[in-house]
Coordinates of C-alpha atoms in Angstrom, one line a residue:
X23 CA -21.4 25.0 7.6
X24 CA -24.3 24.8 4.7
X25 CA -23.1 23.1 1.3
X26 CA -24.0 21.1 -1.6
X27 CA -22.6 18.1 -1.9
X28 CA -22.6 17.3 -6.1
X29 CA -22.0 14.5 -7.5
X30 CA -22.0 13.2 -11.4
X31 CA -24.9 11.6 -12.9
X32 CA -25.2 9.5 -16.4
X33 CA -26.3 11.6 -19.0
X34 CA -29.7 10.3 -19.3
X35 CA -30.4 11.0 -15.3
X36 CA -28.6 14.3 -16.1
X37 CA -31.5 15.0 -19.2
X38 CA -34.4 13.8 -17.2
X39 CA -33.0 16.3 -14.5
X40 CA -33.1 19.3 -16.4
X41 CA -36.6 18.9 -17.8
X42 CA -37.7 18.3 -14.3
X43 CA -36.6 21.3 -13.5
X44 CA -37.8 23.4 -16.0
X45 CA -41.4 21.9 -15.4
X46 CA -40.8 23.3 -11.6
X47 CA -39.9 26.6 -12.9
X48 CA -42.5 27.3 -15.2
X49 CA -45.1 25.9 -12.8
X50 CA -44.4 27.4 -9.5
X51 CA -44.8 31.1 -10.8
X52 CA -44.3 33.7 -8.5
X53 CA -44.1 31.4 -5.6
X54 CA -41.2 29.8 -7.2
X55 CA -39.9 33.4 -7.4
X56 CA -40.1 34.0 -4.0
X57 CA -38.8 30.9 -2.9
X58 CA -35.3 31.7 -4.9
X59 CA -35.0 34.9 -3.6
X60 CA -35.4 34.1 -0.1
X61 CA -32.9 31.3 -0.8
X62 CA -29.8 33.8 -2.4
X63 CA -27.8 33.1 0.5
X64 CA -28.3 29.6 0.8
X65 CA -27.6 28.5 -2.8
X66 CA -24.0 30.8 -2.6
X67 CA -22.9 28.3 0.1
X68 CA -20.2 26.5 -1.3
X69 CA -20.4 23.8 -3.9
X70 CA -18.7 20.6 -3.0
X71 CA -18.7 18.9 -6.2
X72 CA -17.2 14.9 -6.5
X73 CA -15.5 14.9 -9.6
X74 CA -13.9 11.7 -9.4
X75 CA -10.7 13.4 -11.3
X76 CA -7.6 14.2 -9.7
X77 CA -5.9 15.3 -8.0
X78 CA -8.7 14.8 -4.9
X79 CA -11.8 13.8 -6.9
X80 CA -13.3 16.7 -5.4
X81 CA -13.5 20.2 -6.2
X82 CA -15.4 22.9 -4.6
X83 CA -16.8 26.6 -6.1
X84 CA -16.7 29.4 -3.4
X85 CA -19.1 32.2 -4.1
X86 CA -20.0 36.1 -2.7
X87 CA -22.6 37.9 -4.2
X88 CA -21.8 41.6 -4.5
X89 CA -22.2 43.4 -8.1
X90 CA -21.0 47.1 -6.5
X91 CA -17.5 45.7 -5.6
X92 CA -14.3 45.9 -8.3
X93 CA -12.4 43.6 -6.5
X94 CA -13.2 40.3 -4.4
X95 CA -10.6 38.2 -3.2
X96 CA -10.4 34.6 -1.5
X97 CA -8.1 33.4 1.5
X98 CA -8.1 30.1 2.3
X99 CA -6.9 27.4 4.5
X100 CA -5.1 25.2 1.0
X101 CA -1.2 25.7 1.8
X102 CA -0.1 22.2 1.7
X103 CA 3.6 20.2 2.1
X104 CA 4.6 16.5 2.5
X105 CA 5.8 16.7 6.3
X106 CA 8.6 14.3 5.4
X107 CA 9.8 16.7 2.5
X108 CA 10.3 19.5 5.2
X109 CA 13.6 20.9 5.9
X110 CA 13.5 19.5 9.3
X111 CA 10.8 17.6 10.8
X112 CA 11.2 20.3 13.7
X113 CA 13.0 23.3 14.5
X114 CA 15.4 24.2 17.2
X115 CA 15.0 27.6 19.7
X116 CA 16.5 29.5 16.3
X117 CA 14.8 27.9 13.2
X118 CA 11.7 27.8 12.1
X119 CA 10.4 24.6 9.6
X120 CA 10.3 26.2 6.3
X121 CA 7.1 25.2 4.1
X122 CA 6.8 25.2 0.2
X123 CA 3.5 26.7 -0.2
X124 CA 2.0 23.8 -2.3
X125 CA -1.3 25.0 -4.0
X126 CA -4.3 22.3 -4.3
X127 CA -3.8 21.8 -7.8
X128 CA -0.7 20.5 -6.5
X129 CA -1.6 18.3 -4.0
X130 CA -0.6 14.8 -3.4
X131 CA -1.5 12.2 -1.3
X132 CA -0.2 12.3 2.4
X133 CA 0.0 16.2 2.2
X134 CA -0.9 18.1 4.9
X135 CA -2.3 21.6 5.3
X136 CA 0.5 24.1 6.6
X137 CA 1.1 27.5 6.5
X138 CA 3.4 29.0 4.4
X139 CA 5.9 30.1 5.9
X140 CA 4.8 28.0 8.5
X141 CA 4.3 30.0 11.7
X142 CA 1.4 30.9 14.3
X143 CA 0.2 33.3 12.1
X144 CA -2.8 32.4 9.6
X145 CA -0.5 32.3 6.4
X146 CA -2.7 31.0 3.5
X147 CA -2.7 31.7 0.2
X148 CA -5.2 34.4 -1.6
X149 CA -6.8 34.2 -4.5
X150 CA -8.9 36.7 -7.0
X151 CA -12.6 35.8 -7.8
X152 CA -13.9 36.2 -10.9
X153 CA -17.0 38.0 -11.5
X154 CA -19.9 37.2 -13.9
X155 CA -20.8 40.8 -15.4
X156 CA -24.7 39.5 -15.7
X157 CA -25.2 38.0 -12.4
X158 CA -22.4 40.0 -10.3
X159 CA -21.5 36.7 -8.7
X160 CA -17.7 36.2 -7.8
X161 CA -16.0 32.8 -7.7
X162 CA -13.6 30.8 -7.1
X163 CA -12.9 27.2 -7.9
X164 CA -10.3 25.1 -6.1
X165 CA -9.3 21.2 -5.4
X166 CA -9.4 19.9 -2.4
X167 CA -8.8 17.0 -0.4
X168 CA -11.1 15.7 2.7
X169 CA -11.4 17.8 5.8
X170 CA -12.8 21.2 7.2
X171 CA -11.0 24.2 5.8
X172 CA -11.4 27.7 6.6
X173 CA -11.8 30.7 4.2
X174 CA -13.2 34.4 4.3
X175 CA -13.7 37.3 1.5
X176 CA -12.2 40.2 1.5
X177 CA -13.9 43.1 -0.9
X178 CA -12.4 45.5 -2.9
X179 CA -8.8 45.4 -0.6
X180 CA -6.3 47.4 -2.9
X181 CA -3.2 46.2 -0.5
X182 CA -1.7 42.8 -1.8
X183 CA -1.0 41.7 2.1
X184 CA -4.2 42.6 2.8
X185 CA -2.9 45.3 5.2
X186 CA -5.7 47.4 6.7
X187 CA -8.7 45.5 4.5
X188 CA -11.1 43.5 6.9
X189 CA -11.7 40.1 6.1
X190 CA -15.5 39.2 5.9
X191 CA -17.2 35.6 6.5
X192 CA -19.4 34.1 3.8
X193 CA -23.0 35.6 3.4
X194 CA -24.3 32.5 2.0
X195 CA -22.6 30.1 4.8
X196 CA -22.2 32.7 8.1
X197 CA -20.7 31.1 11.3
X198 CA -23.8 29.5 13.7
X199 CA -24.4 32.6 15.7
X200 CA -25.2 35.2 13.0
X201 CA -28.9 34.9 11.9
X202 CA -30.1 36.9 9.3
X203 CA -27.4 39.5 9.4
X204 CA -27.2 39.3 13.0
X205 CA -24.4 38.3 15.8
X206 CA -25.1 36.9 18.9
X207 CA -22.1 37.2 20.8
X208 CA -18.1 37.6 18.9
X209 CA -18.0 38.0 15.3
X210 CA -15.7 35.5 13.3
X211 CA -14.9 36.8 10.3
X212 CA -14.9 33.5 8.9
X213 CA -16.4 30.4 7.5
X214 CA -16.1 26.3 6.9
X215 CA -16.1 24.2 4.3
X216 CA -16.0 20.3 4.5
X217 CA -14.9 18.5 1.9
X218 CA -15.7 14.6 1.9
X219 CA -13.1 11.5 0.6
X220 CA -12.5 9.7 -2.0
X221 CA -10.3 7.1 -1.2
X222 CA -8.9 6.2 -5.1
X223 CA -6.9 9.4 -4.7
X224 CA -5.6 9.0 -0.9
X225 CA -7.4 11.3 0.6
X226 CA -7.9 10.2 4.3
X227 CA -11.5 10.1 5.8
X228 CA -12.1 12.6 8.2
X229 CA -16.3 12.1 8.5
X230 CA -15.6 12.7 11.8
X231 CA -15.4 16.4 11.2
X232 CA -18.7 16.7 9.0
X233 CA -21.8 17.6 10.3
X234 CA -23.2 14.5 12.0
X235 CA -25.7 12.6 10.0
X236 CA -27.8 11.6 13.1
X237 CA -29.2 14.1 15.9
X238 CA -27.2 17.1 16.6
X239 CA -26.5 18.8 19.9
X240 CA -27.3 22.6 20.7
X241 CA -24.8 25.8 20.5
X242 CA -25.6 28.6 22.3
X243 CA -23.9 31.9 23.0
X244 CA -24.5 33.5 26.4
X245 CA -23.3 36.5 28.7
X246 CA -22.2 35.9 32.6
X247 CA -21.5 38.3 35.0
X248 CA -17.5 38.5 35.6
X249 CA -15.4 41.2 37.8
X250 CA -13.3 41.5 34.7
X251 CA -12.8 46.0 34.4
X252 CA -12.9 44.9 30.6
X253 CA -15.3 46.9 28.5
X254 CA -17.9 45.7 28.9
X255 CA -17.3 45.9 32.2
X256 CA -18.9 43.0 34.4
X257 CA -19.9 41.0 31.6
X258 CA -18.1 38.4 29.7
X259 CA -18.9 35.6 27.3
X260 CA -19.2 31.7 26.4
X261 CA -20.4 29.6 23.9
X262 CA -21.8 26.7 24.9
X263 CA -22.5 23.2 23.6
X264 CA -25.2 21.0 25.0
X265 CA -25.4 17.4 23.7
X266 CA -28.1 15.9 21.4
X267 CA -31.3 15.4 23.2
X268 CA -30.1 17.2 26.3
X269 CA -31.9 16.7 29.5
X270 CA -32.2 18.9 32.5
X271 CA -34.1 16.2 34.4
X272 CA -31.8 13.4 33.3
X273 CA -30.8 11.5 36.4
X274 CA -27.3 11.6 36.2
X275 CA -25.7 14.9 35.5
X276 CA -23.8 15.6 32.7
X277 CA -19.9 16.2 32.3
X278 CA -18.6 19.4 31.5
X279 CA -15.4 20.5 29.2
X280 CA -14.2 23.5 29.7
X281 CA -12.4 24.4 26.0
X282 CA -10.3 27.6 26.0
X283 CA -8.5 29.0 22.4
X284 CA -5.6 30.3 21.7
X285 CA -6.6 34.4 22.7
X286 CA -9.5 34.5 20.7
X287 CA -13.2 34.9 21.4
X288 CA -15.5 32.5 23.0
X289 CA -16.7 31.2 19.5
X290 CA -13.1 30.3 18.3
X291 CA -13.4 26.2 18.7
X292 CA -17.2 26.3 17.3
X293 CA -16.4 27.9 13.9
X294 CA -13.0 27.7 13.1
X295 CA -12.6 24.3 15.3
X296 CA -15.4 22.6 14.4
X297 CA -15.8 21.2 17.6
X298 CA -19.8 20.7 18.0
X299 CA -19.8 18.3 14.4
X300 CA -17.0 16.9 15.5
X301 CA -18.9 15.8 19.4
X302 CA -21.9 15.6 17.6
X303 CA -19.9 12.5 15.6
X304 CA -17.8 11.0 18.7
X305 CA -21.0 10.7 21.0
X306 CA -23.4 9.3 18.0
X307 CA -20.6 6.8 17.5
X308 CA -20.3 5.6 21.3
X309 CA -16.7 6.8 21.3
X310 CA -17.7 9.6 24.0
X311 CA -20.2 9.8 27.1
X312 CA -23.0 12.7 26.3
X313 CA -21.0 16.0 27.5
X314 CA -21.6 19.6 27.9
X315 CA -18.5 21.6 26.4
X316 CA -18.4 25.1 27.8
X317 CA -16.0 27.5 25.8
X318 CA -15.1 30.8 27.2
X319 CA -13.8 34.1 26.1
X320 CA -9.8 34.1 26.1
X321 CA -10.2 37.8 25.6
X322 CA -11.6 40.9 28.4
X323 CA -10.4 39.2 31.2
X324 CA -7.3 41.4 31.1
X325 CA -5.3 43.4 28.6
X326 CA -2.0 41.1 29.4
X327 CA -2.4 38.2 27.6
X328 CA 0.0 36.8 29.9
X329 CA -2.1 37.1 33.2
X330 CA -3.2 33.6 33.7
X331 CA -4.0 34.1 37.0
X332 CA -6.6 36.4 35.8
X333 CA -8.1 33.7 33.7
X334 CA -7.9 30.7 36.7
X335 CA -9.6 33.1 38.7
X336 CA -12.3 34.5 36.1
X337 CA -12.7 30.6 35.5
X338 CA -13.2 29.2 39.3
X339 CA -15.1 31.5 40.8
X340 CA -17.3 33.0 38.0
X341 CA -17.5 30.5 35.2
X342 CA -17.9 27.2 36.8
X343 CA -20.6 29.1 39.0
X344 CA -22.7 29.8 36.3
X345 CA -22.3 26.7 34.2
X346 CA -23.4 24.9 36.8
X347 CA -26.3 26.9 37.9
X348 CA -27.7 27.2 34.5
X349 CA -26.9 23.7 33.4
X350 CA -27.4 20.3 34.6
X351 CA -23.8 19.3 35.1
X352 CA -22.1 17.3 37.8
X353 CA -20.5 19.8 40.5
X354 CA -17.8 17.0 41.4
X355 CA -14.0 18.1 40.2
X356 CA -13.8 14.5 38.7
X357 CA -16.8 15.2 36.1
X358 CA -14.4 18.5 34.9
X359 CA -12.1 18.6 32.4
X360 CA -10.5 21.9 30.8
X361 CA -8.2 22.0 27.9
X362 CA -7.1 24.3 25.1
X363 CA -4.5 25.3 22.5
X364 CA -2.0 27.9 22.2
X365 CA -2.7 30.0 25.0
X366 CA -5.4 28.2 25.7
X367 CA -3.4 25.4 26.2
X368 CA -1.1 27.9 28.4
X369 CA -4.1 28.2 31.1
X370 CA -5.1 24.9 30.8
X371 CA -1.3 23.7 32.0
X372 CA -1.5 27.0 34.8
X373 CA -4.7 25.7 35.8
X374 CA -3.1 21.8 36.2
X375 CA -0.2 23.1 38.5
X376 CA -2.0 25.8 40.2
X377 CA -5.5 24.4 40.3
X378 CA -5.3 20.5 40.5
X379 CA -8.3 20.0 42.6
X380 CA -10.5 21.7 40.3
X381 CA -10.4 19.1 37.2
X382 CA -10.3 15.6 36.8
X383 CA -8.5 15.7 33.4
X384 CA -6.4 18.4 31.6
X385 CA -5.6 18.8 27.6
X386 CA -2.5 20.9 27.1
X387 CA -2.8 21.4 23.4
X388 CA 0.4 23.3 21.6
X389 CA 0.9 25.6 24.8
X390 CA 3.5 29.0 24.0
X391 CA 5.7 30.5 26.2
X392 CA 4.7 33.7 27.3
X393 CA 5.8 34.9 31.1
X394 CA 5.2 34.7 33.4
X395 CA 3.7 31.0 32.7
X396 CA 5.9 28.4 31.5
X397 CA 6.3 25.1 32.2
X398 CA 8.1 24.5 35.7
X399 CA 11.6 22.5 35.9
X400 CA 11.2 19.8 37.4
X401 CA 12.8 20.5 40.7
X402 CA 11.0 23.3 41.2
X403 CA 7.5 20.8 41.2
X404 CA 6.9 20.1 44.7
X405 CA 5.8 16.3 46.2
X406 CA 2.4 17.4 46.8
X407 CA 2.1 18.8 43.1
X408 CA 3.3 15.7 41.7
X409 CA 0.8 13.5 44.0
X410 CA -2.4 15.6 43.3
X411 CA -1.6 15.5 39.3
X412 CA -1.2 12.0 39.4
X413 CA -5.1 11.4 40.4
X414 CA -5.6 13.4 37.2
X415 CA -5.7 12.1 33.8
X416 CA -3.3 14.5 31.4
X417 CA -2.7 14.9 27.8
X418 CA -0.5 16.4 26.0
X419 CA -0.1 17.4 22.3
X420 CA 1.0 19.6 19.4
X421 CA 2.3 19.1 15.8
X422 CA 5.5 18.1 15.1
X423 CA 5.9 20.7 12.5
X424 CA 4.8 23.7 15.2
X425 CA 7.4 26.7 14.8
X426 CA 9.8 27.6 17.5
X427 CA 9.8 31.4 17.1
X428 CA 7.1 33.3 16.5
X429 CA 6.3 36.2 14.6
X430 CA 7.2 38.5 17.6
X431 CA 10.7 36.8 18.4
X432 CA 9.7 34.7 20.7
X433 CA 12.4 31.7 21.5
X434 CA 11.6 28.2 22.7
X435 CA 8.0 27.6 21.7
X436 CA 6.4 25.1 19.4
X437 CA 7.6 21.6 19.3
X438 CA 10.7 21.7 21.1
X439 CA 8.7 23.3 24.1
X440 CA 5.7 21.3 24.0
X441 CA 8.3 17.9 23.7
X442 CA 9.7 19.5 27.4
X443 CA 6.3 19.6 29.0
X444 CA 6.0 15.7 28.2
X445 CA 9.7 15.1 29.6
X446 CA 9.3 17.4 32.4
X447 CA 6.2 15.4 33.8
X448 CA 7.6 11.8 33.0
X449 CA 10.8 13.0 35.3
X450 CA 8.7 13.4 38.1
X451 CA 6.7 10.3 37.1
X452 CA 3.4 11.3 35.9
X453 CA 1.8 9.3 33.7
X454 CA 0.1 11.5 30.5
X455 CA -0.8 10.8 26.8
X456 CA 1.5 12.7 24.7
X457 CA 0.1 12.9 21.0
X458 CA 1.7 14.5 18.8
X459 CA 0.3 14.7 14.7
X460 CA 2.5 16.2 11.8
X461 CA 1.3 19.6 11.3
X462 CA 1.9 23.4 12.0
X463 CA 0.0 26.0 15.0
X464 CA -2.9 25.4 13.3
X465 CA -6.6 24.2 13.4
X466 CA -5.8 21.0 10.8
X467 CA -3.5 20.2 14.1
X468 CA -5.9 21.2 16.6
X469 CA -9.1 19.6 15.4
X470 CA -7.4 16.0 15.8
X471 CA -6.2 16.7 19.0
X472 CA -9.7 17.5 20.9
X473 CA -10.6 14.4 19.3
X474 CA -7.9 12.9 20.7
X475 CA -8.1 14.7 24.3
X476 CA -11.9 13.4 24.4
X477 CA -11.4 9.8 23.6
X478 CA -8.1 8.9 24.9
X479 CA -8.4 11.0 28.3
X480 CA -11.0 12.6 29.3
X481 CA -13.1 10.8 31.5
X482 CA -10.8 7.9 31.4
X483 CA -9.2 6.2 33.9
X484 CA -5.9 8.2 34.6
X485 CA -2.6 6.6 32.7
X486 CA -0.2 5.5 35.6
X487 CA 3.3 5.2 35.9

């Protein structure tokens, strides 16, 4: 996620600056030309300036290039509340948590990100650009406190709701597997932004999300072969994250996460989640052993997005496979973990009850209820179940602010559930990490929670009793 990072300098630095640069200009010649026009793209990523004004002593200046188009709008992950302001701080099977819709201008400190109205759909607020007439540059110009945000363009989209318009990622800062105009692998139509703290205006320090100051590990995204009838049939894909100075000969192989999303494509948790920064930070830091984080397709396995047996079997016998004959990763169950959220978190907790043996540690993260998965009652959680779990090391977690119907109607998700799958367990007296954060079914939420999942669990010893 390219930006610049601005911030204010005395006048006299300021001064010195500008003749500088006009020394470079008028020296470099058509050189200097070339150099600026092969670097368009890269000087439209967004500008994170540090104002040291309120209300986050940051602001940051989104721009899209594009002189033909009569329209250019911005959406954005900047919906914010105070969770303690809420209606509720969770809902029952019939109510959802209502949200204001608090725009950054508003912001104050202990506000959260949340959707508005707060459900598990991506409702964020949308904002026209403004064009310069000269340049045909559009922007935008927002506050906004510390963090990774998403945001994506969409061009000349005559609907308000933005029904039918396609929503396009940033040109100038394009998700890490589109080169040059190019895709390898899913498209996200989206981008990332990270916006550091400035603690004299309560914003909390989430460094741990930037990119990582020190070496960085590899992402790459590759095709295996799969039974899956899916079109393309035979072929599926994952995105894969190999850790800083990775080493096939290293003499201890390495651990492997297996990271599902919540039925989206295999590069859902490496744009939109961050999640190679935020490794790159936790193993640089000591907090984490040097791990390879496979990430596969929750999409083409089937058209039901409720056949998790389809995805437990795609995953056993055709993932793993691969991984480990393409990688140098430990082929012991006790080196695995899988997690997810949504309904990746949904195959994660099939795979726990119907697959123990496979992983050492399992991250439920804000799981749904879709049939014909759902948690088990507890009777129905047989002896052996209970004693092969309890050699595993589980976590569970959510926000406490996750809807319990979704946009579809569906009754007895978000918090309420994901409180049952914690309950359900403890009955039959297994221990777990439940971690719960105040926030919606959403990345802001989900971000914390693999950090979490990687720290407190997996790879740890299991938590007993």
């Amino acid at each position: 996620m390219p930006f610049f990072v601005v911030r204010r300098a005395p006048a006299a630095l300021r001064t010195l600056a500008v003749l500088a640069a006009v020394l470079v200009l008028t020296a470099g010649g058509s050189a200097a030309h070339a150099s600026r026009k092969a670097d368009t793209a890269q000087r439209l990523a967004p500008q994170v300036v540090h104002t040291g004004t309120g209300p986050t002593g940051y602001r940051v200046t989104f721009r899209f290039k594009d002189p033909d188009a009569t329209s250019v709008r911005i959406k954005g992950e900047w919906y914010f509340a105070d969770p303690y302001e809420l209606s509720a701080l969770t809902g029952d099977k019939d109510t959802t948590v209502t949200t204001p819709g608090i725009l950054p201008a508003q912001w104050k400190p202990g506000d959260i990100p949340i959707g508005s109205p707060n459900s598990s759909a991506a409702n964020w607020p949308v904002a026209a650009m403004t064009e310069n007439p000269r340049t045909g540059v559009w922007s935008y110009t927002v506050p906004l406190p510390s963090g990774v945000f998403n945001y994506g363009f969409y061009v000349d989209c005559s609907s308000p709701t933005q029904t039918g318009c396609t929503e396009v990622s940033d040109p100038g800062n394009p998700p890490w597997n589109t080169r040059n105009g190019k895709t390898t692998g899913s498209v996200q139509a989206l981008s990332q932004v990270y916006v550091p703290s400035d603690p004299e205006f309560g914003t909390v320090d989430q460094a741990w999300q930037a990119q990582a100051v020190g070496r960085r590990g590899g992402l790459a995204d590759v095709a295996y072969p799969t039974s899956s009838p899916i079109i393309p049939a035979g072929t599926n894909r994952l995105a894969v994250y190999t850790p800083p100075g990775y080493d096939t000969h290293r003499a201890k192989p390495y651990t492997t996460v297996y990271l599902f999303s919540g039925g989206d494509n295999e590069t859902d948790w490496s744009t939109q989640g961050d999640v190679a920064a935020i490794l790159d930070n936790l193993i640089d830091t000591g907090q984490i052993q040097p791990m390879v984080v496979v990430m596969p397709n929750s999409l083409g396995e089937t058209d039901d997005s409720t056949g998790y047996p389809a995805f437990d079997a795609n995953l056993t016998d055709n993932v793993i496979p691969y991984v480990e004959s393409h990688y140098h990763v430990s082929t012991a169950a006790s080196q695995r973990a899988v997690g997810g959220q949504g309904f990746g978190g949904s195959i994660a907790m099939s795979l726990l009850f119907r697959h123990t043996d496979r992983f050492g540690y399992y991250g439920v993260l804000s799981p749904g209820v879709i049939a014909p998965f759902t948690v088990p009652d507890a009777s129905d959680i047989s002896d052996a179940q209970v004693a092969a779990i309890k050699k595993t090391g589980v976590f569970v977690g959510g926000g406490w602010q996750e809807p319990s119907v979704t946009p579809g109607g569906v009754h007895g998700a978000g918090h309420s559930y994901h409180a049952r799958v914690v309950s359900t367990l403890a009955e039959k007296g297994v221990g777990l990490t439940a971690d719960f954060v105040n926030g919606g079914h959403e990345w802001f939420v989900w971000r914390q929670l693999i950090r979490d999942f990687l720290t407190r669990t997996a790879f740890f010893p299991p938590v007993t009793g």
